[in-house]
Amino acid sequence: MSIFFGIDVGSVSTNLVLINEENEVIYSSYLRTQGRPIEAIKNGLIKMLSSMPQGMDIIGVGATGSGRQLASMIVGADVVKNEITAHAVAAANQIPDVHSVLEIGGQDSKIIILDNGIVSDFAMNTVCAAGTGSFLDQQAARLGLTIQEFAALALEAKNPVRIAGRCSVFAESDMIHKQQLGHSTSDIVAGLCQALVRNYLNNVGKGKDIKAPVIFQGGVAANPGIKIAFAEALGLEIIVPKHYSVMGALGAAILAREAVAQNGKSNFSGFGLIHSDFLTSSFECKGCPNLCEVIELFVDNTLKARWGDKCNKWSDIIEDAI
Amino acid sequence: MKITFPHMGNLYIPVKGLLEYLNLDVIVPPPSSQKTLNLGVKYGPEFACLPLKLNLGNLIEAREIGADTVIMAGGVGPCRFGLYSQTEKEILNDLGYDYDCLVLEPPDKHLGQFIMRLRKIIGTNSWWRVIDAIKFAYQKAYAVDLVEKKVQHLRPLEKKFGTADSIYRHVLNTINDAQSINSLQEATNLGILKLEQIPQNINSEVIRIGLIGEIYTLLEPFVSFDIEKELGKLGVQVTRSLYLSEWINSHLLMNYYKKEQSKPFAKLAKPYLNYFVGGHGRETIGYAVGFAQEGYHGLIQIAPLTCMPEIIAHTILPRVKENYRIPILTIYVDEQSGKAGFLTRIEAFIDLIKRQQENNKRRIVL
């Protein structure tokens, strides 16, 4: 059977998805990146290969997420796409007439507006990451809860407290203050969910025309407290798709299918490289006052790629040599 | 007297041409770089916008290589830039950099005041000589723009990406070195000829984007992460709302030259914004309308973070977007901006346009 592989290397999680020719998900995995993207990609691939049934033939690969270039270097992707396009494609695949996509990931959040399955407008958080997944993680840890317990607790709230959510540090001070006033943990957790939603709608969703059907995806969609807070704030039904946590990877896989259909062939280099040794190092170029930090990628002790230089003089040498 | 001035893209070429024509000693600051920005951020107020920080950095770097006199533009409009010459003067003074500052701004008392300021710079040169120098400087700006427009056209078409840019860099140097109208013409023609020889992909479809926004962020590629080059890589032909020579012609020379005039932006902006809001707010709206009417595929607005005129324009642009059904992306830049996030946004934006185009084509076929 011919299948397509999508990989999404994000700040917090590395997700892998396999789809068949009908765009149906046949495998998905969600791993923590933990600041070591190369290891996360390798572990993800090893895990996927061991659970892949016989007779599956990967004929296209797509990469997305902030680590998409790195992922593409390891597996040889047919398409390397930004997260916005990937998420929009996946959302339109799950709910064909979707109008608004709310996506909250580990460190970024975005809103995508579609018109007949085509993106017509989008926005990403720009200057502040208050109210993204990492913040919820932190607060859960501070309350001594796992992120799953944290999510469940929000549902028990009777009177959510109002928390100032503009800045994550001040939100934390405000939370501590509310705890010391004697509010219950569940009310505080629910209040935090509402603060996050308020922050999102004011900063990312400002000026956007949010209409039904609304999809809520990304890692944070696992939290029903946030889903309820969104539904209350928007007065609309919020749909959390089945594969909400791996939508980026799903989108990348669908884009790979489109790219292969168009090009007629794949760049996929096989999984030969997953047992290779990947090493990155960096140096500061002293060629001009920009002092760019040039990053070098070594595969089995051979220099394979360089990036990070503004003028491309270091990256060009490698490209010309290869 | 060794004169220097802050950078703004290719502005150094006409300004140097002007001052050297008047036999003045000119020191051009090193090109804006990370070091320039670091100096500006260190000594400038945090809440000032990006141009102040870079200007300050430029002047500090120029002082280190011997400049002792600064020419700055001032202004009396609602944009903060009008205050920057004075702010920078104070900061440089506090740092112990002894600079003579000459601020060129519209006179607030009487014309004599302006002429007196100007006399200080031009010294014993006759007014005729000054007029010739201004003409020469304008010709230089015009030559730079001519070559730049050619490069903007070629970037998405060239077979090996970067060929046009390397020729462009070289031609800028020869234009900068030209000492007479004749050698300037020669340099320009040779440059255009070289650019026309670049191998191009035929039949490649290009996306046309209008770049609108604040003048400094539009003209200085260092602060906009080389947005025009990055868009070129994505197959985009860029047209800016502002070109140096057009701006000089319309703002400083009262449209003396008829060949290259800017769009009637005030008229175009009128249904949306009929008031001068400072900076280039009205231009941004006017050009957005103009580009949309000409069938551009999308618009990108770029401005320094906290730029008041552009914030006003930003809030009005959704109406232009609705009326003309044209996608618009707004990007604010400051010293905290990161290239990765920037690239993600422009790539997604171009994807959006490409997918819309494909969809439209499919509809026509059906």
XYZ file of C-alpha atoms in Angstrom:
688
model
C 0.000 0.000 0.000
C 1.281 3.478 -0.869
C 1.364 5.852 2.052
C 2.513 9.386 2.788
C 4.491 10.596 5.751
C 4.178 13.971 7.482
C 6.448 15.263 10.221
C 5.959 18.370 12.363
C 8.927 19.398 14.501
C 7.713 22.051 16.904
C 9.138 23.788 19.933
C 7.394 21.478 22.377
C 6.396 18.385 20.415
C 7.557 16.378 17.420
C 4.645 14.706 15.647
C 4.597 12.044 12.972
C 1.656 10.986 10.826
C 1.183 8.396 8.110
C -1.802 8.663 5.774
C -3.123 6.501 2.970
C -4.190 7.705 -0.461
C -7.615 8.680 0.902
C -5.954 11.068 3.389
C -6.947 8.802 6.280
C -4.620 8.700 9.255
C -3.178 5.211 9.740
C -0.505 6.089 12.257
C 0.218 9.071 14.451
C 2.572 9.785 17.301
C 3.156 12.761 19.579
C 6.569 13.078 21.221
C 8.096 15.795 23.362
C 10.899 17.628 21.540
C 12.560 18.589 24.845
C 14.976 20.961 23.173
C 16.723 18.152 21.277
C 14.992 18.078 17.886
C 17.421 15.693 16.177
C 16.968 13.037 18.860
C 13.220 13.556 18.892
C 13.061 13.074 15.115
C 15.233 9.942 15.271
C 13.280 8.429 18.168
C 10.022 9.201 16.422
C 11.209 7.551 13.226
C 12.505 4.431 14.997
C 9.222 4.079 16.875
C 7.209 4.572 13.709
C 9.244 2.068 11.705
C 8.879 -0.616 14.363
C 5.097 -0.283 14.434
C 4.604 0.066 10.694
C 2.788 -2.930 9.248
C 4.388 -4.932 6.436
C 3.688 -3.940 2.849
C 3.572 -0.231 3.515
C 5.477 1.856 1.036
C 6.206 5.499 1.827
C 6.106 7.405 -1.446
C 6.068 10.993 -0.239
C 7.280 13.038 2.721
C 6.320 16.487 4.017
C 7.924 18.479 6.826
C 6.605 21.426 8.813
C 7.085 23.197 12.145
C 9.929 25.383 13.334
C 12.368 22.469 12.850
C 11.175 21.679 9.339
C 14.524 22.340 7.627
C 16.290 20.026 10.035
C 13.668 17.325 9.589
C 13.909 17.651 5.842
C 17.675 17.189 5.961
C 17.301 13.946 7.859
C 14.553 12.331 5.785
C 14.642 14.190 2.447
C 11.230 15.821 2.186
C 9.230 16.468 -0.978
C 7.672 19.519 0.558
C 8.877 21.777 3.369
C 6.050 24.053 4.422
C 5.304 26.603 7.086
C 2.953 25.671 9.936
C 0.135 27.949 8.808
C -0.351 26.297 5.434
C 0.016 22.818 6.946
C -2.533 23.460 9.696
C -5.013 25.006 7.280
C -4.747 22.085 4.854
C -5.303 19.569 7.638
C -8.271 21.482 9.051
C -9.939 21.722 5.641
C -9.364 17.998 5.239
C -11.061 17.145 8.544
C -13.989 19.571 8.256
C -14.289 20.546 4.568
C -16.406 23.692 5.122
C -14.369 24.966 8.096
C -14.304 28.741 8.375
C -12.073 29.511 11.359
C -9.138 27.572 12.776
C -7.943 28.371 16.274
C -4.586 26.773 16.907
C -2.622 26.941 20.137
C 0.682 25.140 20.288
C 3.599 25.074 22.668
C 4.984 28.517 22.017
C 2.911 29.949 19.278
C -0.712 30.459 18.600
C -2.402 31.302 15.368
C -5.736 31.937 13.803
C -6.529 30.972 10.243
C -9.614 32.070 8.321
C -10.618 29.962 5.326
C -12.948 30.627 2.473
C -14.029 27.561 0.489
C -11.086 25.539 1.732
C -8.547 28.245 0.839
C -6.794 30.405 3.419
C -8.026 33.976 3.146
C -6.436 35.472 6.236
C -4.199 34.459 9.112
C -2.369 35.852 12.131
C 0.230 34.542 14.533
C 1.158 35.793 17.971
C 3.874 38.372 17.470
C 5.375 39.959 20.510
C 4.169 37.761 23.349
C 3.678 34.101 24.129
C 1.448 34.568 27.175
C -1.376 32.090 26.921
C 0.308 29.326 24.932
C 0.885 25.737 25.920
C 4.213 26.326 27.641
C 2.563 28.774 30.030
C -0.164 26.271 30.953
C 2.516 23.633 31.468
C 4.361 25.914 33.842
C 1.297 26.812 35.847
C 0.215 23.194 36.110
C 3.685 22.346 37.421
C 3.494 25.179 39.917
C 0.178 23.862 41.237
C 1.720 20.397 41.441
C -0.597 18.956 38.787
C 0.081 17.066 35.598
C -1.286 18.814 32.532
C -4.028 16.146 32.290
C -5.162 16.702 35.888
C -5.030 20.398 35.285
C -7.406 20.073 32.324
C -9.839 17.869 34.245
C -9.873 20.256 37.184
C -11.102 23.153 35.044
C -14.347 21.280 34.446
C -15.150 21.141 38.154
C -15.089 24.904 38.577
C -18.206 26.608 39.906
C -17.145 30.253 39.930
C -14.108 30.833 37.732
C -12.031 33.683 39.121
C -10.923 36.547 36.919
C -7.184 36.475 36.288
C -5.193 39.200 34.560
C -3.821 37.354 31.557
C -2.007 39.995 29.547
C 1.447 39.019 30.778
C 2.296 35.519 31.932
C 4.430 36.714 34.833
C 1.700 39.013 36.118
C -0.870 36.291 35.546
C 1.178 34.138 37.872
C 1.310 36.861 40.548
C -2.420 37.341 40.190
C -2.983 33.581 40.554
C -0.899 33.457 43.700
C -2.880 36.372 45.049
C -6.181 34.591 44.299
C -4.914 31.418 45.956
C -4.012 33.371 49.051
C -7.496 34.868 49.115
C -8.736 31.307 49.435
C -10.251 30.535 46.031
C -10.398 26.853 45.158
C -7.832 25.438 42.782
C -10.495 24.424 40.274
C -11.906 27.973 40.132
C -8.404 29.325 39.604
C -7.641 26.821 36.860
C -10.878 27.667 35.060
C -10.118 31.361 35.482
C -6.749 30.786 33.921
C -8.367 29.093 30.931
C -10.627 32.094 30.466
C -7.689 34.478 30.765
C -5.825 32.526 28.104
C -8.788 32.651 25.751
C -9.271 36.386 26.356
C -5.611 36.966 25.653
C -5.760 34.904 22.461
C -8.851 36.648 21.129
C -7.443 40.095 21.898
C -3.957 39.561 20.555
C -4.126 36.930 17.855
C -7.789 36.984 16.901
C -8.216 40.753 16.906
C -10.085 42.102 13.921
C -10.650 38.631 12.454
C -14.094 37.544 11.435
C -14.584 34.316 13.416
C -17.568 32.348 12.118
C -18.810 28.761 12.397
C -17.655 26.079 11.829
C -14.782 26.751 14.221
C -12.034 24.180 14.699
C -9.785 24.239 17.737
C -6.523 22.325 17.326
C -2.944 22.100 18.565
C -1.680 20.527 21.763
C -3.725 22.835 23.986
C -6.986 21.560 22.434
C -6.583 18.559 24.738
C -7.724 20.849 27.526
C -11.535 20.872 27.713
C -11.422 23.932 29.989
C -10.046 26.014 27.148
C -12.561 24.591 24.705
C -15.433 25.600 26.984
C -13.937 29.041 27.541
C -13.704 29.538 23.756
C -17.301 28.408 23.258
C -18.478 30.858 25.937
C -16.419 33.770 24.650
C -17.400 33.307 21.003
C -20.929 31.995 21.484
C -20.192 29.322 18.895
C -19.808 25.579 18.888
C -16.144 24.581 18.987
C -15.068 21.439 17.155
C -11.952 19.630 18.325
C -10.941 17.268 15.499
C -9.912 13.697 16.251
C -6.256 14.272 15.415
C -6.113 17.726 17.007
C -2.586 17.286 18.382
C -0.934 16.215 15.118
C -2.741 18.444 12.617
C 0.492 20.042 11.408
C 1.994 16.652 10.556
C -1.259 15.582 8.932
C -1.217 18.724 6.802
C 2.398 18.064 5.822
C 1.492 14.518 4.747
C -1.408 15.794 2.626
C 0.841 18.424 1.063
C 3.399 15.691 0.315
C 0.696 13.711 -1.484
C -0.139 16.782 -3.587
C 3.538 17.483 -4.320
C 4.241 13.907 -5.414
C 1.144 13.913 -7.607
C 2.436 17.062 -9.265
C 6.115 16.124 -9.605
C 5.466 12.482 -10.372
C 8.304 11.374 -8.078
C 9.585 11.687 -4.541
C 12.840 12.972 -3.018
C 12.388 10.645 -0.085
C 15.775 9.185 0.712
C 14.611 6.289 2.863
C 15.298 5.883 6.536
C 18.957 5.011 6.035
C 20.030 8.125 7.895
C 18.289 7.466 11.187
C 21.167 5.469 12.572
C 23.678 8.099 11.478
C 25.271 10.463 13.870
C 23.926 14.011 13.629
C 25.872 16.783 15.228
C 25.432 20.537 15.095
C 27.980 23.141 16.046
C 28.195 26.866 15.539
C 30.723 29.632 15.159
C 30.587 33.389 14.934
C 31.564 34.763 11.532
C 33.875 37.752 11.873
C 33.606 38.783 8.214
C 31.565 41.911 8.912
C 30.007 43.694 11.892
C 26.846 41.590 11.645
C 28.663 38.788 13.499
C 26.250 36.103 12.298
C 26.104 32.848 14.202
C 26.673 30.212 11.570
C 25.360 26.749 12.370
C 26.921 23.648 10.861
C 25.311 20.251 10.572
C 27.567 17.216 10.499
C 26.264 13.815 9.465
C 28.672 11.054 10.434
C 31.402 13.666 10.825
C 30.914 15.062 7.318
C 29.753 18.630 6.955
C 26.367 18.514 5.243
C 24.780 21.909 5.707
C 25.296 25.395 7.056
C 22.797 28.111 7.838
C 22.373 31.290 9.842
C 24.584 33.609 7.771
C 22.920 36.748 6.459
C 25.034 37.013 3.305
C 24.969 33.255 2.487
C 28.718 33.096 1.925
C 29.016 30.056 4.234
C 25.875 28.267 3.116
C 26.694 28.797 -0.570
C 30.058 27.044 -0.305
C 28.350 23.901 0.952
C 25.537 24.060 -1.579
C 27.996 24.438 -4.432
C 30.111 21.564 -3.102
C 27.070 19.261 -2.856
C 34.560 69.857 8.587
C 33.901 66.177 7.955
C 30.209 65.632 7.329
C 28.259 62.465 7.997
C 24.594 61.494 7.986
C 22.542 58.435 9.031
C 21.802 55.625 6.600
C 18.492 54.790 4.984
C 18.947 52.138 2.312
C 20.648 53.663 -0.739
C 20.157 57.238 0.434
C 23.900 57.549 1.020
C 24.535 57.552 -2.746
C 22.663 60.768 -3.662
C 23.568 62.509 -0.389
C 27.259 61.775 -0.844
C 26.974 62.916 -4.471
C 25.336 66.162 -3.380
C 27.870 67.032 -0.709
C 30.903 66.084 -2.760
C 29.617 68.209 -5.622
C 29.883 71.103 -3.169
C 33.497 70.120 -2.419
C 32.689 69.069 1.112
C 34.414 66.274 3.024
C 32.001 63.383 3.452
C 32.273 60.358 5.714
C 29.673 57.682 4.974
C 29.017 55.553 8.086
C 29.680 51.797 7.730
C 26.567 49.994 6.408
C 23.943 49.312 9.078
C 24.782 46.043 10.783
C 24.103 44.150 13.976
C 26.833 46.198 15.619
C 25.098 49.435 14.594
C 21.845 48.183 16.044
C 23.497 47.035 19.264
C 25.035 50.476 19.767
C 21.707 52.165 19.113
C 19.803 49.850 21.441
C 22.375 50.355 24.152
C 22.263 54.148 24.105
C 18.801 54.902 22.706
C 15.565 55.012 24.706
C 13.816 51.635 24.506
C 10.453 53.105 23.568
C 11.799 54.979 20.560
C 11.164 53.276 17.239
C 13.787 51.383 15.289
C 14.983 54.211 12.978
C 16.229 56.246 15.949
C 18.279 53.342 17.259
C 19.923 52.683 13.920
C 20.509 56.377 13.210
C 22.204 56.693 16.559
C 24.349 53.640 15.863
C 25.319 55.036 12.436
C 26.415 58.323 13.961
C 28.460 56.652 16.677
C 30.200 54.481 14.106
C 30.828 57.491 11.846
C 32.330 59.411 14.777
C 34.770 56.561 15.298
C 36.090 57.009 11.772
C 36.489 60.741 12.011
C 33.220 62.541 11.257
C 32.628 65.733 13.218
C 29.481 67.231 11.669
C 26.067 65.624 11.237
C 23.369 66.500 8.782
C 19.990 65.316 9.964
C 16.531 65.774 8.573
C 14.020 67.189 11.007
C 10.317 67.609 10.622
C 7.320 69.282 12.122
C 4.596 66.715 11.423
C 2.937 64.307 13.847
C 5.563 61.581 13.267
C 8.144 61.182 16.025
C 10.934 61.437 13.504
C 10.732 65.235 13.748
C 12.065 64.993 17.273
C 14.806 62.499 16.553
C 17.452 64.929 15.361
C 17.253 66.743 18.696
C 17.077 63.515 20.721
C 20.091 62.088 18.947
C 21.989 65.326 19.434
C 21.351 65.162 23.188
C 22.314 61.502 23.460
C 25.520 61.992 21.474
C 26.342 64.958 23.635
C 25.814 62.956 26.830
C 28.093 60.247 25.475
C 30.808 62.801 24.919
C 30.753 62.633 21.142
C 31.394 66.163 20.088
C 29.311 66.682 16.984
C 28.224 69.795 15.166
C 24.585 69.119 14.247
C 22.879 70.715 11.320
C 19.181 70.008 11.241
C 17.340 70.536 7.983
C 13.668 71.122 8.596
C 10.937 73.392 7.346
C 11.363 76.812 8.945
C 9.020 77.481 11.842
C 9.742 81.224 12.018
C 10.766 82.603 8.644
C 12.546 81.535 5.485
C 15.696 83.403 6.507
C 16.196 80.912 9.333
C 16.246 78.023 6.889
C 18.645 79.808 4.539
C 20.979 80.593 7.412
C 21.104 76.936 8.392
C 21.770 75.965 4.820
C 24.557 78.553 4.467
C 26.370 76.889 7.315
C 26.660 73.716 5.237
C 27.265 75.079 1.783
C 29.926 77.570 2.819
C 31.175 79.684 -0.050
C 29.468 77.734 -2.844
C 27.232 79.845 -5.062
C 23.492 79.149 -5.159
C 23.868 78.083 -8.788
C 26.368 75.485 -7.767
C 23.947 74.290 -5.074
C 21.164 73.911 -7.628
C 23.491 71.924 -9.906
C 24.474 69.721 -6.980
C 20.838 69.009 -6.147
C 20.191 68.102 -9.781
C 23.193 65.784 -9.790
C 22.047 64.128 -6.565
C 18.596 63.627 -8.006
C 20.096 62.007 -11.115
C 22.006 59.619 -8.878
C 18.871 58.702 -6.941
C 17.071 58.215 -10.218
C 19.823 55.935 -11.554
C 19.756 53.846 -8.365
C 15.994 53.425 -8.639
C 16.175 52.516 -12.298
C 18.612 49.699 -11.559
C 16.733 48.604 -8.446
C 13.418 48.324 -10.285
C 15.124 46.150 -12.879
C 16.462 43.894 -10.102
C 13.015 43.670 -8.482
C 11.660 42.561 -11.821
C 14.379 39.969 -12.391
C 14.650 38.287 -8.990
C 11.769 35.796 -9.458
C 12.811 35.070 -13.041
C 16.564 34.464 -12.939
C 17.830 30.917 -13.392
C 20.407 31.069 -10.612
C 19.071 32.987 -7.673
C 21.334 35.805 -6.538
C 22.849 36.706 -9.919
C 20.892 39.945 -10.204
C 21.747 40.878 -6.632
C 25.459 40.453 -7.113
C 25.371 42.640 -10.244
C 23.179 45.117 -8.349
C 25.742 45.460 -5.560
C 28.461 46.132 -8.087
C 26.418 48.687 -10.055
C 25.574 50.567 -6.850
C 29.291 50.994 -6.284
C 29.932 52.327 -9.772
C 26.985 54.735 -9.467
C 28.308 55.829 -6.103
C 31.762 56.472 -7.574
C 30.505 58.432 -10.587
C 31.718 62.033 -10.427
C 29.941 63.514 -13.438
C 26.631 63.181 -15.242
C 28.436 61.389 -18.083
C 30.101 58.749 -15.956
C 26.830 58.303 -14.058
C 24.976 57.642 -17.287
C 27.659 55.216 -18.396
C 27.538 53.285 -15.119
C 23.747 53.068 -15.244
C 23.575 51.926 -18.853
C 26.269 49.325 -18.329
C 24.470 48.047 -15.241
C 21.127 47.739 -17.025
C 22.853 45.998 -19.938
C 24.471 43.454 -17.604
C 21.181 42.800 -15.837
C 19.435 42.199 -19.131
C 21.944 39.456 -19.964
C 20.949 37.337 -16.952
C 19.586 33.940 -18.002
C 15.887 33.812 -17.158
C 13.288 31.122 -16.815
C 10.680 31.714 -19.426
C 7.026 30.994 -18.710
C 7.527 31.120 -14.973
C 4.493 32.582 -13.299
C 5.183 35.403 -10.924
C 3.159 36.780 -8.067
C 3.031 40.561 -7.871
C 3.176 42.108 -4.423
C 2.967 45.767 -3.490
C 5.144 46.703 -0.541
C 3.676 49.548 1.472
C 4.432 51.167 4.812
C 6.893 53.393 6.570
C 9.756 54.864 4.533
C 12.703 53.724 6.661
C 11.602 50.102 6.952
C 10.765 50.059 3.236
C 14.091 51.447 2.088
C 16.525 49.833 4.547
C 16.899 46.119 3.791
C 18.810 45.499 7.039
C 15.692 46.095 9.154
C 13.256 44.296 6.860
C 15.321 41.069 6.770
C 15.940 41.697 3.067
C 12.234 41.194 2.478
C 12.483 41.945 -1.240
C 15.166 39.316 -1.765
C 13.260 36.745 0.300
C 10.093 37.428 -1.680
C 12.084 37.135 -4.884
C 13.170 33.648 -3.820
C 9.499 32.738 -3.419
C 8.778 33.844 -7.003
C 7.453 37.291 -6.201
C 7.884 40.525 -8.110
C 7.923 43.415 -5.676
C 6.928 47.017 -6.243
C 7.359 49.475 -3.407
C 5.141 52.429 -2.668
C 8.273 54.489 -2.136
C 11.323 54.965 -4.279
C 14.023 57.366 -3.274
C 13.975 59.521 -6.399
C 10.184 59.750 -6.451
C 10.199 60.759 -2.842
C 12.923 63.371 -3.346
C 11.100 64.703 -6.382
C 7.707 65.017 -4.741
C 8.748 66.064 -1.235
C 11.826 68.171 -1.769
C 11.712 69.344 -5.382
C 7.971 70.053 -5.647
C 7.687 67.624 -8.593
C 10.217 69.580 -10.642
C 10.982 66.462 -12.673
C 7.946 65.242 -14.548
C 9.219 61.844 -15.697
C 8.830 59.885 -12.474
C 5.976 60.919 -10.297
C 4.446 59.130 -7.408
C 0.833 58.024 -7.501
C -1.838 60.573 -6.506
C -1.987 58.789 -3.151
C -3.919 61.503 -1.337
C -6.709 61.232 -3.881
C -6.702 57.434 -3.808
C -6.740 57.383 -0.004
C -9.596 59.858 0.248
C -12.537 57.439 0.609
C -10.685 55.794 3.523
C -8.500 58.467 5.072
C -8.687 62.081 4.055
C -6.343 63.555 6.587
C -2.568 63.780 6.918
C -1.858 61.545 9.889
C 1.902 61.973 9.857
C 4.704 59.853 8.484
C 3.498 57.827 5.539
C 0.108 56.733 6.869
C -1.822 58.335 4.052
C 0.639 57.069 1.432
C 0.202 53.546 2.761
C -3.564 53.675 2.289
C -3.354 55.496 -1.047
C -0.863 53.045 -2.490
C -2.796 50.071 -1.143
C -5.775 51.280 -3.161
C -3.581 52.056 -6.176
C -1.894 48.632 -6.184
C -5.226 46.877 -5.680
C -6.719 48.734 -8.652
C -3.756 47.713 -10.786
C -4.452 44.061 -10.066
C -1.600 43.238 -7.702
C -2.047 39.845 -6.017
C -1.319 40.982 -2.481
C 0.063 43.721 -0.257
C 2.590 43.650 2.544
C 2.706 46.540 4.983
C 5.943 46.958 6.885
C 6.602 49.402 9.708
C 8.640 49.862 12.871
C 6.877 48.623 15.993
C 4.854 51.419 17.679
C 4.816 53.571 14.517
C 1.702 55.692 15.031
C 0.920 56.657 11.395
C 1.245 53.043 10.290
C -0.940 51.805 13.138
C -3.629 54.170 11.881
C -3.168 52.792 8.365
C -3.185 49.209 9.717
C -6.610 49.717 11.258
C -8.008 51.111 7.999
C -6.488 48.515 5.641
C -9.159 45.843 6.380
C -11.650 48.054 4.523
C -9.376 48.209 1.477
C -8.956 44.449 1.762
C -12.715 43.933 1.803
C -13.508 46.288 -1.054
C -10.860 44.938 -3.408
C -10.657 41.372 -2.046
C -6.884 41.607 -1.846
C -4.867 39.803 0.868
C -2.859 42.111 3.130
C -0.167 41.162 5.649
C 1.241 43.590 8.210
C 4.711 43.142 9.659
C 6.165 45.243 12.459
C 9.895 45.157 13.039
C 12.136 46.151 15.910
C 15.368 44.945 17.486
C 13.530 41.942 18.958
C 12.250 40.617 15.624
C 13.474 37.198 14.579
C 14.096 36.073 11.047
C 12.507 32.610 11.395
C 9.104 33.935 12.440
C 9.302 36.555 9.731
C 10.023 33.972 7.018
C 7.197 31.729 8.222
C 4.739 34.583 7.871
C 5.762 35.710 4.412
C 5.945 32.122 3.163
C 2.447 31.417 4.488
C 1.213 34.635 2.937
C 2.625 33.782 -0.491
C 1.209 30.243 -0.174
C -2.183 31.753 0.521
C -1.956 33.846 -2.650
C -0.676 30.983 -4.807
C -3.452 28.661 -3.623
C -6.039 31.353 -4.258
C -4.698 31.863 -7.771
C -4.803 28.135 -8.509
C -8.320 27.953 -7.160
C -9.456 30.869 -9.316
C -7.939 29.222 -12.382
C -9.739 25.969 -11.602
C -12.995 27.873 -11.292
C -12.493 29.483 -14.687
C -11.776 26.098 -16.286
C -14.904 24.597 -14.711
